[in-house]
Structure formats: C-alpha cells, structure tokens
mmCIF file of C-alpha atoms and ligand atoms in Angstrom:
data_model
loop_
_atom_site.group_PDB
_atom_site.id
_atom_site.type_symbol
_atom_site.label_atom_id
_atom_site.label_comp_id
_atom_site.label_asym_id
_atom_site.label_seq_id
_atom_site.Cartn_x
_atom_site.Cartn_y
_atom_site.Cartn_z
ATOM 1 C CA UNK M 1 0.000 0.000 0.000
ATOM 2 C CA UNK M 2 2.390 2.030 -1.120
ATOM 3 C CA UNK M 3 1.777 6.305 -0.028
ATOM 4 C CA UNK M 4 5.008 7.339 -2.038
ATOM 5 C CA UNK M 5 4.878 11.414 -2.835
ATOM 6 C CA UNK M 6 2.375 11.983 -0.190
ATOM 7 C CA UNK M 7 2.670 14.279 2.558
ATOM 8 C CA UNK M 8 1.035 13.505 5.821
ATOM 9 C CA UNK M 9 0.658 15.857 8.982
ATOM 10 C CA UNK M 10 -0.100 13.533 12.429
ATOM 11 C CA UNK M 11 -1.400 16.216 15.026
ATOM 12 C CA UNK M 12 0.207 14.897 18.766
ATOM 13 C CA UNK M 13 2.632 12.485 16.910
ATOM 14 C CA UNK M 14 5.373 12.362 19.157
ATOM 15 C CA UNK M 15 4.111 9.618 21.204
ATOM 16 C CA UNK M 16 2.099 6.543 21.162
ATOM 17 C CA UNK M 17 -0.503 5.802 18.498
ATOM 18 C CA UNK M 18 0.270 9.274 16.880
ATOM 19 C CA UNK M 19 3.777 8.069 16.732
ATOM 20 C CA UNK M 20 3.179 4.791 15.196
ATOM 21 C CA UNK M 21 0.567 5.749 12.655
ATOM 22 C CA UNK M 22 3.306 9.122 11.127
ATOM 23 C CA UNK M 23 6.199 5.738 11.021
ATOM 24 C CA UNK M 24 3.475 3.831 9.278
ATOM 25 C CA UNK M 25 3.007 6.445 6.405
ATOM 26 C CA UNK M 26 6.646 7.009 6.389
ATOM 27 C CA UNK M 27 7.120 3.198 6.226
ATOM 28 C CA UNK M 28 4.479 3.479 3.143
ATOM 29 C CA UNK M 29 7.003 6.141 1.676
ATOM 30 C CA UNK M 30 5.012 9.255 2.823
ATOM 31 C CA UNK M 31 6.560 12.491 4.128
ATOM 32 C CA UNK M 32 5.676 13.075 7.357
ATOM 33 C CA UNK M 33 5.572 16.394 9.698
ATOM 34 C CA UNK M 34 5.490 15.671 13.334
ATOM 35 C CA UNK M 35 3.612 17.717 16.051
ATOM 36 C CA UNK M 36 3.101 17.060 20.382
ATOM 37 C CA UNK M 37 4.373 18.068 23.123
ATOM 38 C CA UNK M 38 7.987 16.325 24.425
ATOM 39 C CA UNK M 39 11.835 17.160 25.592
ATOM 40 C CA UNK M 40 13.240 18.764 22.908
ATOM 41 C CA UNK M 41 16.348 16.591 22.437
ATOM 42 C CA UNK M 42 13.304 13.621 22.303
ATOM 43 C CA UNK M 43 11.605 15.287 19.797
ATOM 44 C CA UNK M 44 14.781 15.291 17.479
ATOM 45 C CA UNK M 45 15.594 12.121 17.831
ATOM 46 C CA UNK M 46 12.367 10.703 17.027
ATOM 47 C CA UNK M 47 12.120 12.849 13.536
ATOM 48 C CA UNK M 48 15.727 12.249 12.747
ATOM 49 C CA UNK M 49 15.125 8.434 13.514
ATOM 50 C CA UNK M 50 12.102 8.467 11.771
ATOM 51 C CA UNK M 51 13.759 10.155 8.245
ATOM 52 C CA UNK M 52 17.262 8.010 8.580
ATOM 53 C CA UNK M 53 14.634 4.582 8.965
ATOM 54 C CA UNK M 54 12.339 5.391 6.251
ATOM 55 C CA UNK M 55 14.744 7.345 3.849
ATOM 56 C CA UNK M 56 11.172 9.968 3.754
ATOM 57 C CA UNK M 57 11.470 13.827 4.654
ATOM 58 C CA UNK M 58 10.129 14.350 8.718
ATOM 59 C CA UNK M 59 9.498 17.935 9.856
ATOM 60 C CA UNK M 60 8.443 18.605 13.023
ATOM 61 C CA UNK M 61 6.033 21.206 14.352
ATOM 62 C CA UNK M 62 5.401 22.087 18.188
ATOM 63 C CA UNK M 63 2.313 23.332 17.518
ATOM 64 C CA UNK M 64 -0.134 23.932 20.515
ATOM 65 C CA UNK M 65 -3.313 21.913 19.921
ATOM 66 C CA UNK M 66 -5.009 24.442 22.352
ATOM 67 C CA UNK M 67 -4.023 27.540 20.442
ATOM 68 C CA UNK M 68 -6.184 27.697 16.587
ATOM 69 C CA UNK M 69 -3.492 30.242 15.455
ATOM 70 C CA UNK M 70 -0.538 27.935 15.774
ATOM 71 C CA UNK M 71 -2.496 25.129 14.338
ATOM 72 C CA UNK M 72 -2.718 27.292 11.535
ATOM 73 C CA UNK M 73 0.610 28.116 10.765
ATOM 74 C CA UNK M 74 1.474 24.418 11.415
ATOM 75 C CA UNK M 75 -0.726 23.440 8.221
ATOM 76 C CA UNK M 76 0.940 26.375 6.575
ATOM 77 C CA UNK M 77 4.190 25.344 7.248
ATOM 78 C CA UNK M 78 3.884 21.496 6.045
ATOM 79 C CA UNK M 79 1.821 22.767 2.648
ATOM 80 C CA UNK M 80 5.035 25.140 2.203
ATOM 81 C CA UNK M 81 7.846 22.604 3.342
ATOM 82 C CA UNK M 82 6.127 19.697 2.356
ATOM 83 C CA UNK M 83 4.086 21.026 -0.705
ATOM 84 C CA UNK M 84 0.998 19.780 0.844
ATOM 85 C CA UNK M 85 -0.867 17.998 3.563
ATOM 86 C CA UNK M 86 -2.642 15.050 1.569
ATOM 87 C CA UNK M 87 -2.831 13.536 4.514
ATOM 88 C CA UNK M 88 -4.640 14.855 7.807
ATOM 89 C CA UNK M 89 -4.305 12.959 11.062
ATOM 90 C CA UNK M 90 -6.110 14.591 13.687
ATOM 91 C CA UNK M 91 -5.130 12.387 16.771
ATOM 92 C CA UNK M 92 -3.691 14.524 19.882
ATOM 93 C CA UNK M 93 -5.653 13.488 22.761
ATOM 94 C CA UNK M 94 -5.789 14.049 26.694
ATOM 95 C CA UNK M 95 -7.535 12.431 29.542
ATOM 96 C CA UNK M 96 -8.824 13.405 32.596
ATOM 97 C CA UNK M 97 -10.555 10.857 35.449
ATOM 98 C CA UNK M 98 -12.911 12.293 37.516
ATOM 99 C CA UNK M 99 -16.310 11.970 38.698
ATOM 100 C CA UNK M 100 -18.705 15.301 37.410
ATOM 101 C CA UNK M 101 -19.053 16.734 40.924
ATOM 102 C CA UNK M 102 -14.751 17.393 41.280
ATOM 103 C CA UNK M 103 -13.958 17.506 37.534
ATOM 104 C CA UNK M 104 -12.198 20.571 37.225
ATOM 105 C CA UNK M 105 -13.403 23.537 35.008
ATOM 106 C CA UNK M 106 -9.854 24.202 33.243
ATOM 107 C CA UNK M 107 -9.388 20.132 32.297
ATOM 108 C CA UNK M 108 -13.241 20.358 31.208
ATOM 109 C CA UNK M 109 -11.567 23.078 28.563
ATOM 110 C CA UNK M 110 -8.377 21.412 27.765
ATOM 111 C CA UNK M 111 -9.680 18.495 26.959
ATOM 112 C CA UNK M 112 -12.809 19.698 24.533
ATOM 113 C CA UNK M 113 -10.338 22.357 23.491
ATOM 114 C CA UNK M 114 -7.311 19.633 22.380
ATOM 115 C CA UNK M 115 -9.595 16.381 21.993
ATOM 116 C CA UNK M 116 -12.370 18.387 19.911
ATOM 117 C CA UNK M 117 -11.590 21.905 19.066
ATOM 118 C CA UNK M 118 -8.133 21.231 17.336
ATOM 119 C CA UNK M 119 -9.578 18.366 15.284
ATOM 120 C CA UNK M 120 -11.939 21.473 13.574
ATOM 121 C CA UNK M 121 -9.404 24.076 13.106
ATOM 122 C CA UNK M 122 -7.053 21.954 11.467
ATOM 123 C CA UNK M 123 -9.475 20.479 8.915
ATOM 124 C CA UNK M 124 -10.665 24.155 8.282
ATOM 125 C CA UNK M 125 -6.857 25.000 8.207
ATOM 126 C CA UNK M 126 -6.212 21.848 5.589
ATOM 127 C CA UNK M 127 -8.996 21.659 3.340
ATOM 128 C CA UNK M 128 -8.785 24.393 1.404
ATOM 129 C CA UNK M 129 -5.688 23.115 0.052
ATOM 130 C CA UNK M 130 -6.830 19.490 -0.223
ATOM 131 C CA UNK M 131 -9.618 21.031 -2.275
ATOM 132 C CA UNK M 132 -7.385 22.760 -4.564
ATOM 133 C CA UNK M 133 -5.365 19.461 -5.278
ATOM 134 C CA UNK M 134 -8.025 17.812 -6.421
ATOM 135 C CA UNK M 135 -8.331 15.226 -2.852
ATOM 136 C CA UNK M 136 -6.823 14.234 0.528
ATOM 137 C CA UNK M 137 -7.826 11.761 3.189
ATOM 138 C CA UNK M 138 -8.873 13.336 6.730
ATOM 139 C CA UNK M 139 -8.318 10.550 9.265
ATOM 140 C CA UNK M 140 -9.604 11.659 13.194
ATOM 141 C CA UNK M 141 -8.533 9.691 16.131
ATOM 142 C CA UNK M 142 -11.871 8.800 18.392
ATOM 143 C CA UNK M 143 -12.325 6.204 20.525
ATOM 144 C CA UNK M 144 -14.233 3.921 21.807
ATOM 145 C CA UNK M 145 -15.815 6.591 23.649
ATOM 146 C CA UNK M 146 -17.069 8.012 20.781
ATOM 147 C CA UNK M 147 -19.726 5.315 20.675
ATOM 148 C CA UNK M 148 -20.148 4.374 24.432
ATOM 149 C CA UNK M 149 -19.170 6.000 27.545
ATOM 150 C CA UNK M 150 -17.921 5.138 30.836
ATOM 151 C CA UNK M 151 -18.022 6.743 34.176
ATOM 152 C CA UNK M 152 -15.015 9.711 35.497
ATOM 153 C CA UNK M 153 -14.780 10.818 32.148
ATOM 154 C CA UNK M 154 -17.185 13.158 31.068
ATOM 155 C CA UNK M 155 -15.020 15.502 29.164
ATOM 156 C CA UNK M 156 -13.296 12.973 27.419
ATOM 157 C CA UNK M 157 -16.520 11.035 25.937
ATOM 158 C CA UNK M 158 -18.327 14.471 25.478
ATOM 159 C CA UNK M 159 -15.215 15.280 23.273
ATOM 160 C CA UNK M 160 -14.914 12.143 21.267
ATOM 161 C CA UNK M 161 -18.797 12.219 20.762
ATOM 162 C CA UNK M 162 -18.110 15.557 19.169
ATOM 163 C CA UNK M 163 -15.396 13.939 16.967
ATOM 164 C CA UNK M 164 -17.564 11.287 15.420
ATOM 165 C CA UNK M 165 -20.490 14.266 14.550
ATOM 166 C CA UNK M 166 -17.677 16.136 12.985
ATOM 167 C CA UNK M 167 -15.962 13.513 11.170
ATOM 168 C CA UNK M 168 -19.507 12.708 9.364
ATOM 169 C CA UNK M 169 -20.693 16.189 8.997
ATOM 170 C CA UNK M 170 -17.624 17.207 7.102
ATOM 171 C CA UNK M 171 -17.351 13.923 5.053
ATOM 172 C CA UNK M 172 -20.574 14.662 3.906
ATOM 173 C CA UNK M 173 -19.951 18.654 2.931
ATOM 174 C CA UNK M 174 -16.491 16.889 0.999
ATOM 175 C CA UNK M 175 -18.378 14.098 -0.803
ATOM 176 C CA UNK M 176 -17.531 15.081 -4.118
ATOM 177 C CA UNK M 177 -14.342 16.944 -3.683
ATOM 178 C CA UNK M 178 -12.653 13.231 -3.446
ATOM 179 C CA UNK M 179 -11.547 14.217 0.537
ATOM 180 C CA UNK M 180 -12.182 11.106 2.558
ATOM 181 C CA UNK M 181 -13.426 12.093 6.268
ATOM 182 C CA UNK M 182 -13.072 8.829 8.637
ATOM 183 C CA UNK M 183 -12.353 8.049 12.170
ATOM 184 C CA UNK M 184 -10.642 5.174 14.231
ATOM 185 C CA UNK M 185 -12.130 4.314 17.250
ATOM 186 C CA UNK M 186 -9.839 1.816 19.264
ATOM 187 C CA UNK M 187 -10.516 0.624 22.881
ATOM 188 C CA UNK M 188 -7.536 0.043 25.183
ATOM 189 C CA UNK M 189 -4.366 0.658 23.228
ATOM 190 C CA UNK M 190 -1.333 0.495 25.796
ATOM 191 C CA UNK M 191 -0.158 3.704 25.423
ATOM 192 C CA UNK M 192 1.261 6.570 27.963
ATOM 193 C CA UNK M 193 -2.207 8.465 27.733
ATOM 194 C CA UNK M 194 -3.574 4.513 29.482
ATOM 195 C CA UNK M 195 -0.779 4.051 31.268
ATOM 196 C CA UNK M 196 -0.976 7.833 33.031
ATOM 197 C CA UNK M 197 -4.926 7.236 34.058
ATOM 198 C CA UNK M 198 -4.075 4.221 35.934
ATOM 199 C CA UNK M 199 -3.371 6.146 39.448
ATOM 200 C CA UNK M 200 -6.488 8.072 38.856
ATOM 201 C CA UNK M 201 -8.625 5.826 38.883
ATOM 202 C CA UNK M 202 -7.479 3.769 41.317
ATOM 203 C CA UNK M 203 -8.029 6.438 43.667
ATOM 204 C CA UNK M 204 -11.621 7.212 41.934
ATOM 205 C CA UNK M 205 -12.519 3.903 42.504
ATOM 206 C CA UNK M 206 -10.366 2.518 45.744
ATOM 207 C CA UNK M 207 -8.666 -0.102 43.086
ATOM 208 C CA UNK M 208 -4.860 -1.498 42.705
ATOM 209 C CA UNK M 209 -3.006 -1.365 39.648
ATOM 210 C CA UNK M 210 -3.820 -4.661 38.309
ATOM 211 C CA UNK M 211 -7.640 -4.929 39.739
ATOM 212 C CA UNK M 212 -7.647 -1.647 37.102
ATOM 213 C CA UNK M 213 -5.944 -3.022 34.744
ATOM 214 C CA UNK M 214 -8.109 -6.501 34.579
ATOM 215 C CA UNK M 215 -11.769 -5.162 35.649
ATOM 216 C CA UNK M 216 -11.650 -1.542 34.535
ATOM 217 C CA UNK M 217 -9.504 -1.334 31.262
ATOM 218 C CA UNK M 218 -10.123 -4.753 30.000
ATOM 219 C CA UNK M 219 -13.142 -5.475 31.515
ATOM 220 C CA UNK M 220 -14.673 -3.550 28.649
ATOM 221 C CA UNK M 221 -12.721 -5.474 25.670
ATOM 222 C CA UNK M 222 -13.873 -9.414 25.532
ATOM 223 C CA UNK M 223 -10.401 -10.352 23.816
ATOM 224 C CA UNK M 224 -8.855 -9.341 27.102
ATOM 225 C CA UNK M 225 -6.095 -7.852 25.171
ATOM 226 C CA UNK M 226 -4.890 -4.005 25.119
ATOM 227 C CA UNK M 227 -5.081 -3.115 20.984
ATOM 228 C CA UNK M 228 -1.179 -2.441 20.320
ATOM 229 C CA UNK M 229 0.105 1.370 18.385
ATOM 230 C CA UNK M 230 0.828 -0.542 15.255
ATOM 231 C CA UNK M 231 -2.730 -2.094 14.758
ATOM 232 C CA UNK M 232 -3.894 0.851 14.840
ATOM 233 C CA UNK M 233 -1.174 3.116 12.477
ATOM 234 C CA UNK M 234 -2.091 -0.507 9.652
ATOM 235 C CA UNK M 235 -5.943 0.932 9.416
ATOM 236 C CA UNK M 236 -4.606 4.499 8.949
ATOM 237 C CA UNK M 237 -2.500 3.924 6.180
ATOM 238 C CA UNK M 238 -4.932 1.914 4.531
ATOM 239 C CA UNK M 239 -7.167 4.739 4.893
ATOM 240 C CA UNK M 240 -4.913 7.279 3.475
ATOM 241 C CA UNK M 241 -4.811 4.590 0.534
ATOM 242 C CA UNK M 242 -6.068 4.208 -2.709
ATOM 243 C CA UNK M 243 -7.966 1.391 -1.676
ATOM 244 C CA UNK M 244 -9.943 3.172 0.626
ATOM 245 C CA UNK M 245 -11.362 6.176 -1.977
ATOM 246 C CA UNK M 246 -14.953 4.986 -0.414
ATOM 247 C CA UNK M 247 -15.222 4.828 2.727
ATOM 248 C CA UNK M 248 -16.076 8.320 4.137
ATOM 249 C CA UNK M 249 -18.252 9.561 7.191
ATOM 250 C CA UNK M 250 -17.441 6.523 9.079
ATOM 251 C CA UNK M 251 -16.425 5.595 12.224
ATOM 252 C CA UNK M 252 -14.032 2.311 12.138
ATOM 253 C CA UNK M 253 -13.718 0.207 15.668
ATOM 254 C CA UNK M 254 -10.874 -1.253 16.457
ATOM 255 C CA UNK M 255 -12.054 -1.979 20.470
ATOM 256 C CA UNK M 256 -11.554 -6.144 20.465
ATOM 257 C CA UNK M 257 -14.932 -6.542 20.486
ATOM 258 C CA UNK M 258 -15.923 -3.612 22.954
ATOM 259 C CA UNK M 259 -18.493 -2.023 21.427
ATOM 260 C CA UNK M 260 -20.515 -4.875 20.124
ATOM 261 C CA UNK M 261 -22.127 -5.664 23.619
HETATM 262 P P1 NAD K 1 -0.282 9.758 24.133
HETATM 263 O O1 NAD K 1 -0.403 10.462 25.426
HETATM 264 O O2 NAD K 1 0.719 8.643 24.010
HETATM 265 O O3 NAD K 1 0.012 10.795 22.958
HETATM 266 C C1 NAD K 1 -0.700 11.986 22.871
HETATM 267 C C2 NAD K 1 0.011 12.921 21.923
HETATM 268 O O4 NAD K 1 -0.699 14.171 21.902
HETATM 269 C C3 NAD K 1 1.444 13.237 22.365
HETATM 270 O O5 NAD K 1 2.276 13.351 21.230
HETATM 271 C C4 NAD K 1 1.297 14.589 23.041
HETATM 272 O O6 NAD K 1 2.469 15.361 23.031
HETATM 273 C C5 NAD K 1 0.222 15.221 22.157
HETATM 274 N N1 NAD K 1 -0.432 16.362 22.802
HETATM 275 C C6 NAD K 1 -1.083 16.405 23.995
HETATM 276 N N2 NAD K 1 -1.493 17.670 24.253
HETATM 277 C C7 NAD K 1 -1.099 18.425 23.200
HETATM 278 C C8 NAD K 1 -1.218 19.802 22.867
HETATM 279 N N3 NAD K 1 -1.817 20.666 23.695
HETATM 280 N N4 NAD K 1 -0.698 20.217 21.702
HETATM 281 C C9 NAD K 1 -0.046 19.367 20.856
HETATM 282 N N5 NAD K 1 0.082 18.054 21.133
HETATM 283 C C10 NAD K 1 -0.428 17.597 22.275
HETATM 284 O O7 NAD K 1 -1.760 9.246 23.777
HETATM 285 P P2 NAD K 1 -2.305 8.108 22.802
HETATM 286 O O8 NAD K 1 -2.847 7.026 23.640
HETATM 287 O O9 NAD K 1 -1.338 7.799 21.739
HETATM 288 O O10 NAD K 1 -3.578 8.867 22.194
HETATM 289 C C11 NAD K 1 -3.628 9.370 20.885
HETATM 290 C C12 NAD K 1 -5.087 9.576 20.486
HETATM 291 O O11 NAD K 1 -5.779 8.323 20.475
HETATM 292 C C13 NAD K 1 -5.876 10.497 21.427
HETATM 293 O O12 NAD K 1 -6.757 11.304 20.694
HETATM 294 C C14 NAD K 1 -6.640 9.506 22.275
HETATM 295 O O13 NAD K 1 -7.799 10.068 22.817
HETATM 296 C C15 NAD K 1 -6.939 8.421 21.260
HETATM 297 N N6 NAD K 1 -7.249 7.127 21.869
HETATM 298 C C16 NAD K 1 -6.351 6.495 22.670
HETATM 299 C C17 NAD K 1 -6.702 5.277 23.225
HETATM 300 C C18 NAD K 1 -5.770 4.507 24.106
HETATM 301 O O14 NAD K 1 -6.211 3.528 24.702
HETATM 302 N N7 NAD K 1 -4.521 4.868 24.208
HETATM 303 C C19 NAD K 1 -7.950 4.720 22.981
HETATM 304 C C20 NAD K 1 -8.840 5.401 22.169
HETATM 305 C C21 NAD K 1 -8.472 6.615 21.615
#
C-alpha cells in the first residue's frame, strides 16, 4: 500500500498511536511532519530516527493543539515545506478521570479544546488546500468513547462524541471533492495516555493497579487484550490509501470486540 509522494501531517505524533501511525506512512514512503508536546532533544531524535529509517522527509512542528493560530501556521508550514498535507491525522488526545461533581473547570476546557476543538481548526486549516489538489484523506482519532461511555470521564466522551459528529458532517460537505473524512475508534491501546490514568482511577474507585488493569480497562474489551500502536497506524495507512477512496463519514472500531455488547 504504497503512499510514495504523499505528505502527511499527524497532530500529537510524538508519542504513542500518533507516533506509530506518522512511522506507518513514512514506512508506506510518505513524508511526514510531526507535532506534540515532548523534551526537545526527544523530539529530534524521534524525527531524525524516523527520516534516517524510512529514507522519507520528517518535519516537526510544536504546535499547541489548544491555540487555533498555531495550528494554523502548522498546516501552513507542512503545505510550504512539504508542498501539501494530503494527509490529515487529527489524533492529539488528553484524559482526565474524575467523577462530574470534582472535575475541574480548566481540564473540562483542555480536553474539549485539544480532543475536539483542534480536530476542527485543522481540517478548516487543511482543506482548502486538499480542495485545490483535487483530494486528501482526513483521518480523526476517536475512541471507543465516541460510541459508548464510561463513568469519570465526562469531558473525554463528550469530546470524542463531538469527533464522530464532525468527522460525518464534514465527510458529507467533501463528498464530491474526493476528501475522505473517517475516524478510528480503538478501545484500550497500551499507550502513555492509558498508562498515566491508571493512578487516577485507582483512587476514583479505591482499586490497585492490576484490579484496574483486569476489571476496569479490560473489563470492557472481551479479547482481554490491550489493541497495540501498530494495529492501529495498519488501518490508517490503509485509509490514506487508494484502496480506501470509499469509505467516508465513518467511524471504524478497532475496540476487540468492545463495542458490540
Ligand atoms: P499519548 O499520550 O501517548 O500521545 C498523545 C500525543 O498528543 C502526544 O504526542 C502529546 O504530546 C500530544 N499532545 C497532547 N497535548 C497536546 C497539545 N496541547 N498540543 C499538541 N500536542 C499535544 O496518547 P495516545 O494514547 O497515543 O492517544 C492518541 C489519540 O488516540 C488520542 O486522541 C486519544 O484520545 C486516542 N485514543 C487512545 C486510546 C488509548 O487507549 N490509548 C484509545 C482510544 C483513543
């Protein structure tokens, strides 16, 4: 499935699935710009790693998911140092545990304003360009909680709700303009965003490490196994592929069963 002279921007790409789905264009032969949060040094050791493995140009951007104008010139900057964003992956993500009552206002924000409000301005920010190149492929990272949700985290399932209206709502105003709009909603993928809500909600629901790990986390996925990064970077380059010119507005599980109860 080859993605050879495409550019692709992953939004919060310097860990986890982010990570692995901008080395599985890369891997496909796609140029790649880079965006999160991270230790500098990190940072430019992933993109160099990621350019020197793949033989592909990586840029990286440290655009602030919670700031629209620096998601702006982040799009601006790949379409002028890339020549394009064919591919958008809107997948920077936060979580927050807490029950309604004690959730505090300023995570309430951060999350709908990273989880939900970045996925919109960077599609407004792309499309135009997409548009004027005749396609693209806008992939959106939901969840699992874009279907269902569970208790603690309202701002998080509120968020990825929003993601799945969006994703269909602008698939359907892109129909003809050959821009694929999908999402990928996985359940448990070990990654440091699950690994980092593990001591909150042990304390939000009196709970060790592994009774959290067995009947919270994978409690909800009836293969009992945590979906792995590279799983879930596969389905995104076969959406950014040829092969996948018709599917648009959908949202794609990939929860090991989760959602199907
Ligand atoms: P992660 O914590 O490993 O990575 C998150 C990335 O987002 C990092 O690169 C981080 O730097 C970046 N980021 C966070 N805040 C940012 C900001 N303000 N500006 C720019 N970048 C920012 O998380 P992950 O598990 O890889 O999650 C990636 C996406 O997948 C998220 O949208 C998440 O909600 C979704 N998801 C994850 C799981 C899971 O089980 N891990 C399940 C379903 C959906």
């Amino acid at each position: 499935m080859s993605l050879k002279g495409k550019n692709a921007l992953v939004t919060g790409s310097t860990s986890g699935i982010g990570l692995a789905m901008a080395r599985g264009f890369a891997a496909a032969g796609a140029n790649v710009m880079l965006n999160g949060l991270g230790d500098a040094a990190e940072i430019e050791a992933i993109r160099a790693g990621v350019e020197k493995e793949f033989g592909v140009k990586a840029l990286y951007h440290g655009a602030n998911m919670l700031k629209p104008e620096e998601i702006r010139a982040m799009v601006g900057e790949a379409e002028t140092k890339l020549g394009s964003v064919d591919i958008l992956v809107c997948n920077a993500g936060i979580q927050f545990v807490s029950p309604v009552e004690d959730f505090p206002d300023e995570k309430w924000e951060q999350i709908i304003g990273i989880n939900l409000s970045s996925v919109f301005y960077a599609i407004k920010a792309a499309v135009p360009g997409m548009k004027k190149r005749g396609g693209g492929r806008i992939i959106n990272l939901s969840s699992a909680h874009s279907l269902v949700a569970s208790p603690f985290k309202s701002a998080y399932v509120a968020a990825k709700h929003g993601v799945a209206g969006l994703t269909k709502t602008v698939a359907l105003e892109l129909a003809q303009a050959k821009i694929t709009v999908n999402a990928i909603a996985p359940g448990y993928v070990w990654t440091p965003l699950v690994e980092r809500q593990i001591p909150d909600t042990m304390k939000a629901r009196n709970m060790t490490e592994e009774e959290v790990k067995k009947n919270v986390l994978l409690a909800a996925q009836p293969t009992k196994e945590f979906v792995t990064v590279e799983q879930v970077a596969g389905l995104a380059v076969y959406l950014a592929s040829e092969a996948a010119a018709s599917i648009t507005g959908t949202t794609i599980s990939m929860d090991g069963g989760w959602t199907a109860a």
